[in-house]
């Protein structure tokens, strides 16, 4: 009885020891990956920030209206810094997932391949989002200036409508790209966008027919209106 | 492009190898006005340059109304004649060519000028004059006024000066001319259209410098930048007083904000190119003038002060976030104060206006916002200043308007150190 108990204990200990011996390199691999992730992530962050500073990316973002948009949204950091941090976390997470994969746990067996498979969608969504914000600001600003120069009442309202229209369109595209509630997003977007266009068409057709006629005549008419500035 | 247009000339005038004077007429759907213009030009050439060898060149950018045929018929056998079709990338005359219109109202006008310069060089013409067929008031005298300074006095560029109605050319008088004078030290009126004269030296220079034609400034505002380039490069610039300019306004011509963006954009654009030159320039000089001196007439162009003030106030209300980026806090504070004044008491002080223009030039240089947005956002400020000039001078005669313009030019010169400081140390 005593021998059996002793054998069982030794066998269990050996089993545990051999598992531990087998797991230790994996754990070390995880730690190594994490440290590599930290080091390479930091390197990428610093390099990227320097490159963006050299090419005056901040000035570009300022000019395109991205910086003011992010400031309004409560983001206080400079864009190169933000991009650098984003790059750091992408690199770090990439290494962290490799480390987790190296542990060879049943629960995380396909984690890396699943993440790598989804990564292009995330990158595309980020790019679409950034471009969308830039486009929204650019078109909003252009419409505002054009409406003010045409002395249209409610110029700011029109510009905001255009800006938010582009933002909504961008959000719909981002969500579709990420595959989040795809059908609902498409349906909701179609209803909202179609509704706005339909409402505007009815408003113009019923209420603003004479104004539209006047605007078109002024735009394409051969005779210059007496109301226009001719002294330039 | 030079070879292609030269081949077209050779096909029509194989015996013409060199000429003393090239007379060019860029055209686009101007059959209603071109006949009398060509008659006047031919008469001018016969009376002033009867002994000179001449080629009459029509550079048509795609008329659909038979303008080139009409020009050919009108010239007849009186002069060697060639009609060319500059390369316009198939854009002229197209519905989608609206973005190719400069404020002249003519698409691809710049390409027509380039073609003329190319022919000038190939023909080794001593002088080249370019006239605008949409200007009904061209007389025979114009030909001599534009060509003689080049052929006989050694001028390189002859710019037009027209008699104007009160307040006409407000953008030129309040911004383009004073800024050009302060920058490059030449007192040129910077008026555009009608006619120009070029020496072979200048036309070759313009033709060979590809960089001059690049960007929106080069493509859409040739009338503005030719004068700028001529004064900045140190060419011998003359002015010809041509009398009045009566011109058909084209349906496709640009609106006020586009015109302002093109004209002011061209001036700002070349400030970057010629920074080394204008930074050193400290004083301005008169340029030689030919022709009877022109005057500002008592009769005023239609001008709506209340609408201009409304435009200024709307800009103040809606464009403030953009002006905050363009203008310095001092300038912006000054502009904000203007919003508190009643219509009759409204005055846009000249130093504040000069500061506004200089701040905008620096902002354009620094690319603080998209450049077209920057330029177009200046429209309400320009309207404010113009309204102020009208209110300041409404009780006085034409001389008072002229004095105001001259005072503006002087203030631009005096305040130039402000521009230099900001440009260097922004």
Short mmCIF file of N, CA and C in Angstrom, two decimals, chain B residues 172-263:
data_model
loop_
_atom_site.label_atom_id
_atom_site.label_comp_id
_atom_site.label_asym_id
_atom_site.label_seq_id
_atom_site.Cartn_x
_atom_site.Cartn_y
_atom_site.Cartn_z
N UNK B 172 -7.95 94.81 -58.49
CA UNK B 172 -6.63 95.23 -58.98
C UNK B 172 -6.13 96.43 -58.20
N UNK B 173 -7.01 97.42 -58.01
CA UNK B 173 -6.59 98.66 -57.36
C UNK B 173 -6.29 98.50 -55.87
N UNK B 174 -7.07 97.63 -55.22
CA UNK B 174 -6.93 97.50 -53.76
C UNK B 174 -5.97 96.41 -53.33
N UNK B 175 -5.65 95.51 -54.22
CA UNK B 175 -4.81 94.39 -53.78
C UNK B 175 -3.67 94.06 -54.76
N UNK B 176 -4.03 93.70 -56.00
CA UNK B 176 -3.00 93.16 -56.92
C UNK B 176 -1.92 94.21 -57.23
N UNK B 177 -2.36 95.39 -57.67
CA UNK B 177 -1.38 96.41 -58.07
C UNK B 177 -0.54 96.91 -56.88
N UNK B 178 -1.17 97.24 -55.74
CA UNK B 178 -0.33 97.70 -54.60
C UNK B 178 0.64 96.62 -54.12
N UNK B 179 0.19 95.38 -54.12
CA UNK B 179 1.06 94.30 -53.65
C UNK B 179 2.21 94.09 -54.64
N UNK B 180 1.91 94.09 -55.93
CA UNK B 180 2.96 93.91 -56.94
C UNK B 180 3.98 95.04 -56.85
N UNK B 181 3.46 96.25 -56.68
CA UNK B 181 4.36 97.41 -56.57
C UNK B 181 5.25 97.31 -55.34
N UNK B 182 4.65 96.94 -54.21
CA UNK B 182 5.44 96.84 -52.98
C UNK B 182 6.48 95.72 -53.09
N UNK B 183 6.10 94.64 -53.74
CA UNK B 183 7.00 93.49 -53.82
C UNK B 183 8.16 93.72 -54.78
N UNK B 184 7.83 94.17 -55.99
CA UNK B 184 8.85 94.16 -57.04
C UNK B 184 9.34 95.55 -57.44
N UNK B 185 8.78 96.59 -56.82
CA UNK B 185 9.32 97.93 -57.03
C UNK B 185 8.98 98.57 -58.37
N UNK B 186 7.97 98.08 -59.05
CA UNK B 186 7.55 98.70 -60.32
C UNK B 186 6.10 99.16 -60.20
N UNK B 187 5.86 100.40 -60.57
CA UNK B 187 4.50 100.95 -60.45
C UNK B 187 3.69 100.60 -61.69
N UNK B 188 3.24 99.36 -61.74
CA UNK B 188 2.44 98.91 -62.88
C UNK B 188 0.97 98.80 -62.42
N UNK B 189 0.09 99.09 -63.37
CA UNK B 189 -1.34 99.11 -63.02
C UNK B 189 -1.91 97.70 -62.88
N UNK B 190 -1.21 96.71 -63.41
CA UNK B 190 -1.64 95.30 -63.33
C UNK B 190 -3.04 95.09 -63.91
N UNK B 191 -3.39 95.89 -64.89
CA UNK B 191 -4.69 95.65 -65.54
C UNK B 191 -4.52 94.52 -66.55
N UNK B 192 -5.64 93.87 -66.81
CA UNK B 192 -5.52 92.65 -67.61
C UNK B 192 -6.43 92.68 -68.83
N UNK B 193 -6.06 91.83 -69.79
CA UNK B 193 -6.89 91.65 -70.99
C UNK B 193 -6.65 92.75 -72.01
N UNK B 194 -7.33 92.65 -73.12
CA UNK B 194 -7.23 93.68 -74.16
C UNK B 194 -6.08 93.44 -75.11
N UNK B 195 -4.87 93.64 -74.63
CA UNK B 195 -3.72 93.43 -75.49
C UNK B 195 -2.42 93.52 -74.73
N UNK B 196 -1.43 92.81 -75.22
CA UNK B 196 -0.10 92.82 -74.59
C UNK B 196 0.95 92.82 -75.70
N UNK B 197 2.13 93.31 -75.35
CA UNK B 197 3.25 93.23 -76.28
C UNK B 197 4.41 92.52 -75.62
N UNK B 198 5.11 91.68 -76.41
CA UNK B 198 6.24 90.91 -75.86
C UNK B 198 7.44 91.02 -76.80
N UNK B 199 8.62 91.11 -76.21
CA UNK B 199 9.82 90.99 -77.04
C UNK B 199 10.10 89.50 -77.23
N UNK B 200 10.96 89.22 -78.21
CA UNK B 200 11.31 87.81 -78.42
C UNK B 200 12.03 87.24 -77.20
N UNK B 201 12.82 88.10 -76.57
CA UNK B 201 13.57 87.65 -75.39
C UNK B 201 12.60 87.18 -74.29
N UNK B 202 11.58 87.98 -74.01
CA UNK B 202 10.64 87.63 -72.95
C UNK B 202 9.77 86.43 -73.35
N UNK B 203 9.31 86.41 -74.59
CA UNK B 203 8.44 85.28 -74.98
C UNK B 203 9.22 83.97 -74.95
N UNK B 204 10.51 84.02 -75.32
CA UNK B 204 11.33 82.80 -75.24
C UNK B 204 11.52 82.37 -73.79
N UNK B 205 11.74 83.38 -72.94
CA UNK B 205 11.90 83.06 -71.52
C UNK B 205 10.64 82.40 -70.95
N UNK B 206 9.50 82.97 -71.26
CA UNK B 206 8.24 82.42 -70.76
C UNK B 206 8.02 81.00 -71.31
N UNK B 207 8.39 80.82 -72.56
CA UNK B 207 8.18 79.52 -73.20
C UNK B 207 9.07 78.44 -72.60
N UNK B 208 10.31 78.84 -72.31
CA UNK B 208 11.29 77.84 -71.88
C UNK B 208 11.13 77.45 -70.41
N UNK B 209 10.52 78.30 -69.62
CA UNK B 209 10.41 78.01 -68.18
C UNK B 209 9.12 77.26 -67.86
N UNK B 210 9.24 75.96 -67.92
CA UNK B 210 8.06 75.10 -67.68
C UNK B 210 7.42 75.38 -66.32
N UNK B 211 8.28 75.67 -65.33
CA UNK B 211 7.77 75.85 -63.97
C UNK B 211 6.76 76.99 -63.87
N UNK B 212 6.92 77.98 -64.77
CA UNK B 212 5.99 79.12 -64.73
C UNK B 212 4.56 78.71 -65.04
N UNK B 213 4.42 77.64 -65.82
CA UNK B 213 3.10 77.24 -66.31
C UNK B 213 2.45 76.19 -65.42
N UNK B 214 3.16 75.79 -64.38
CA UNK B 214 2.64 74.71 -63.55
C UNK B 214 1.72 75.25 -62.44
N UNK B 215 0.87 74.38 -61.94
CA UNK B 215 -0.05 74.75 -60.86
C UNK B 215 -1.21 75.57 -61.40
N UNK B 216 -2.20 75.78 -60.54
CA UNK B 216 -3.39 76.52 -60.94
C UNK B 216 -3.05 77.95 -61.36
N UNK B 217 -2.07 78.54 -60.67
CA UNK B 217 -1.70 79.92 -60.99
C UNK B 217 -1.22 80.02 -62.42
N UNK B 218 -0.38 79.06 -62.82
CA UNK B 218 0.15 79.08 -64.18
C UNK B 218 -0.90 78.75 -65.21
N UNK B 219 -1.82 77.88 -64.85
CA UNK B 219 -2.79 77.39 -65.83
C UNK B 219 -3.98 78.32 -66.02
N UNK B 220 -4.39 78.99 -64.95
CA UNK B 220 -5.65 79.73 -65.06
C UNK B 220 -5.54 81.24 -64.94
N UNK B 221 -4.34 81.76 -64.71
CA UNK B 221 -4.28 83.20 -64.45
C UNK B 221 -3.15 83.86 -65.23
N UNK B 222 -3.02 83.47 -66.50
CA UNK B 222 -1.88 83.98 -67.27
C UNK B 222 -1.86 85.50 -67.31
N UNK B 223 -3.02 86.12 -67.39
CA UNK B 223 -3.06 87.58 -67.45
C UNK B 223 -2.44 88.20 -66.21
N UNK B 224 -2.59 87.53 -65.08
CA UNK B 224 -2.01 88.06 -63.84
C UNK B 224 -0.51 87.83 -63.78
N UNK B 225 -0.11 86.62 -64.10
CA UNK B 225 1.28 86.32 -63.81
C UNK B 225 2.29 86.81 -64.84
N UNK B 226 1.85 87.14 -66.03
CA UNK B 226 2.81 87.64 -67.02
C UNK B 226 3.45 88.93 -66.53
N UNK B 227 2.61 89.82 -65.99
CA UNK B 227 3.14 91.08 -65.47
C UNK B 227 4.07 90.82 -64.29
N UNK B 228 3.63 89.94 -63.40
CA UNK B 228 4.45 89.61 -62.22
C UNK B 228 5.81 89.08 -62.64
N UNK B 229 5.81 88.14 -63.58
CA UNK B 229 7.07 87.53 -64.02
C UNK B 229 7.95 88.57 -64.70
N UNK B 230 7.35 89.40 -65.52
CA UNK B 230 8.14 90.41 -66.24
C UNK B 230 8.82 91.38 -65.27
N UNK B 231 8.09 91.85 -64.27
CA UNK B 231 8.71 92.81 -63.33
C UNK B 231 9.70 92.10 -62.40
N UNK B 232 9.35 90.89 -61.98
CA UNK B 232 10.23 90.18 -61.05
C UNK B 232 11.53 89.76 -61.71
N UNK B 233 11.47 89.39 -62.97
CA UNK B 233 12.67 88.93 -63.68
C UNK B 233 13.50 90.11 -64.20
N UNK B 234 13.03 91.32 -63.97
CA UNK B 234 13.82 92.50 -64.34
C UNK B 234 13.74 92.85 -65.82
N UNK B 235 12.72 92.42 -66.51
CA UNK B 235 12.57 92.80 -67.91
C UNK B 235 12.13 94.26 -68.01
N UNK B 236 12.39 94.86 -69.15
CA UNK B 236 12.03 96.25 -69.39
C UNK B 236 10.51 96.34 -69.61
N UNK B 237 9.82 96.81 -68.60
CA UNK B 237 8.36 96.83 -68.68
C UNK B 237 7.86 98.24 -69.01
N UNK B 238 6.98 98.31 -69.98
CA UNK B 238 6.32 99.57 -70.35
C UNK B 238 4.82 99.39 -70.17
N UNK B 239 4.13 100.52 -70.14
CA UNK B 239 2.67 100.46 -70.13
C UNK B 239 2.13 101.27 -71.30
N UNK B 240 1.07 100.75 -71.90
CA UNK B 240 0.44 101.45 -73.03
C UNK B 240 -0.97 101.87 -72.62
N UNK B 241 -1.24 103.17 -72.70
CA UNK B 241 -2.58 103.66 -72.37
C UNK B 241 -3.46 103.48 -73.61
N UNK B 242 -4.39 102.57 -73.51
CA UNK B 242 -5.15 102.16 -74.69
C UNK B 242 -6.55 102.77 -74.76
N UNK B 243 -6.90 103.59 -73.81
CA UNK B 243 -8.25 104.15 -73.82
C UNK B 243 -9.21 103.26 -73.06
N UNK B 244 -10.40 103.14 -73.57
CA UNK B 244 -11.39 102.36 -72.83
C UNK B 244 -11.40 100.90 -73.29
N UNK B 245 -11.85 100.04 -72.38
CA UNK B 245 -11.98 98.61 -72.73
C UNK B 245 -13.46 98.23 -72.62
N UNK B 246 -14.04 97.95 -73.76
CA UNK B 246 -15.43 97.51 -73.78
C UNK B 246 -15.42 96.04 -74.17
N UNK B 247 -15.85 95.22 -73.25
CA UNK B 247 -15.69 93.78 -73.47
C UNK B 247 -16.98 93.04 -73.19
N UNK B 248 -17.24 92.03 -74.02
CA UNK B 248 -18.39 91.16 -73.74
C UNK B 248 -18.04 90.29 -72.55
N UNK B 249 -18.95 90.21 -71.58
CA UNK B 249 -18.72 89.31 -70.45
C UNK B 249 -19.20 87.93 -70.87
N UNK B 250 -18.30 86.98 -70.80
CA UNK B 250 -18.63 85.63 -71.24
C UNK B 250 -19.52 84.93 -70.22
N UNK B 251 -20.44 84.11 -70.76
CA UNK B 251 -21.32 83.37 -69.86
C UNK B 251 -20.53 82.42 -68.96
N UNK B 252 -19.42 81.92 -69.48
CA UNK B 252 -18.63 80.95 -68.70
C UNK B 252 -17.60 81.57 -67.81
N UNK B 253 -17.52 82.89 -67.83
CA UNK B 253 -16.50 83.54 -67.01
C UNK B 253 -16.74 83.25 -65.54
N UNK B 254 -15.64 83.28 -64.80
CA UNK B 254 -15.71 82.84 -63.41
C UNK B 254 -16.44 83.85 -62.53
N UNK B 255 -16.96 83.38 -61.37
CA UNK B 255 -17.61 84.27 -60.43
C UNK B 255 -16.56 85.01 -59.61
N UNK B 256 -17.03 85.83 -58.69
CA UNK B 256 -16.11 86.71 -57.95
C UNK B 256 -15.08 85.92 -57.14
N UNK B 257 -15.54 84.84 -56.48
CA UNK B 257 -14.59 84.12 -55.62
C UNK B 257 -13.54 83.38 -56.46
N UNK B 258 -13.95 82.85 -57.61
CA UNK B 258 -12.98 82.17 -58.46
C UNK B 258 -12.01 83.18 -59.07
N UNK B 259 -12.55 84.31 -59.50
CA UNK B 259 -11.68 85.34 -60.09
C UNK B 259 -10.65 85.80 -59.06
N UNK B 260 -11.14 86.04 -57.83
CA UNK B 260 -10.23 86.49 -56.78
C UNK B 260 -9.19 85.41 -56.47
N UNK B 261 -9.65 84.17 -56.38
CA UNK B 261 -8.72 83.08 -56.07
C UNK B 261 -7.65 82.95 -57.15
N UNK B 262 -8.05 83.10 -58.42
CA UNK B 262 -7.08 82.95 -59.50
C UNK B 262 -6.08 84.11 -59.52
N UNK B 263 -6.61 85.33 -59.41
CA UNK B 263 -5.72 86.49 -59.51
C UNK B 263 -4.81 86.61 -58.29
#
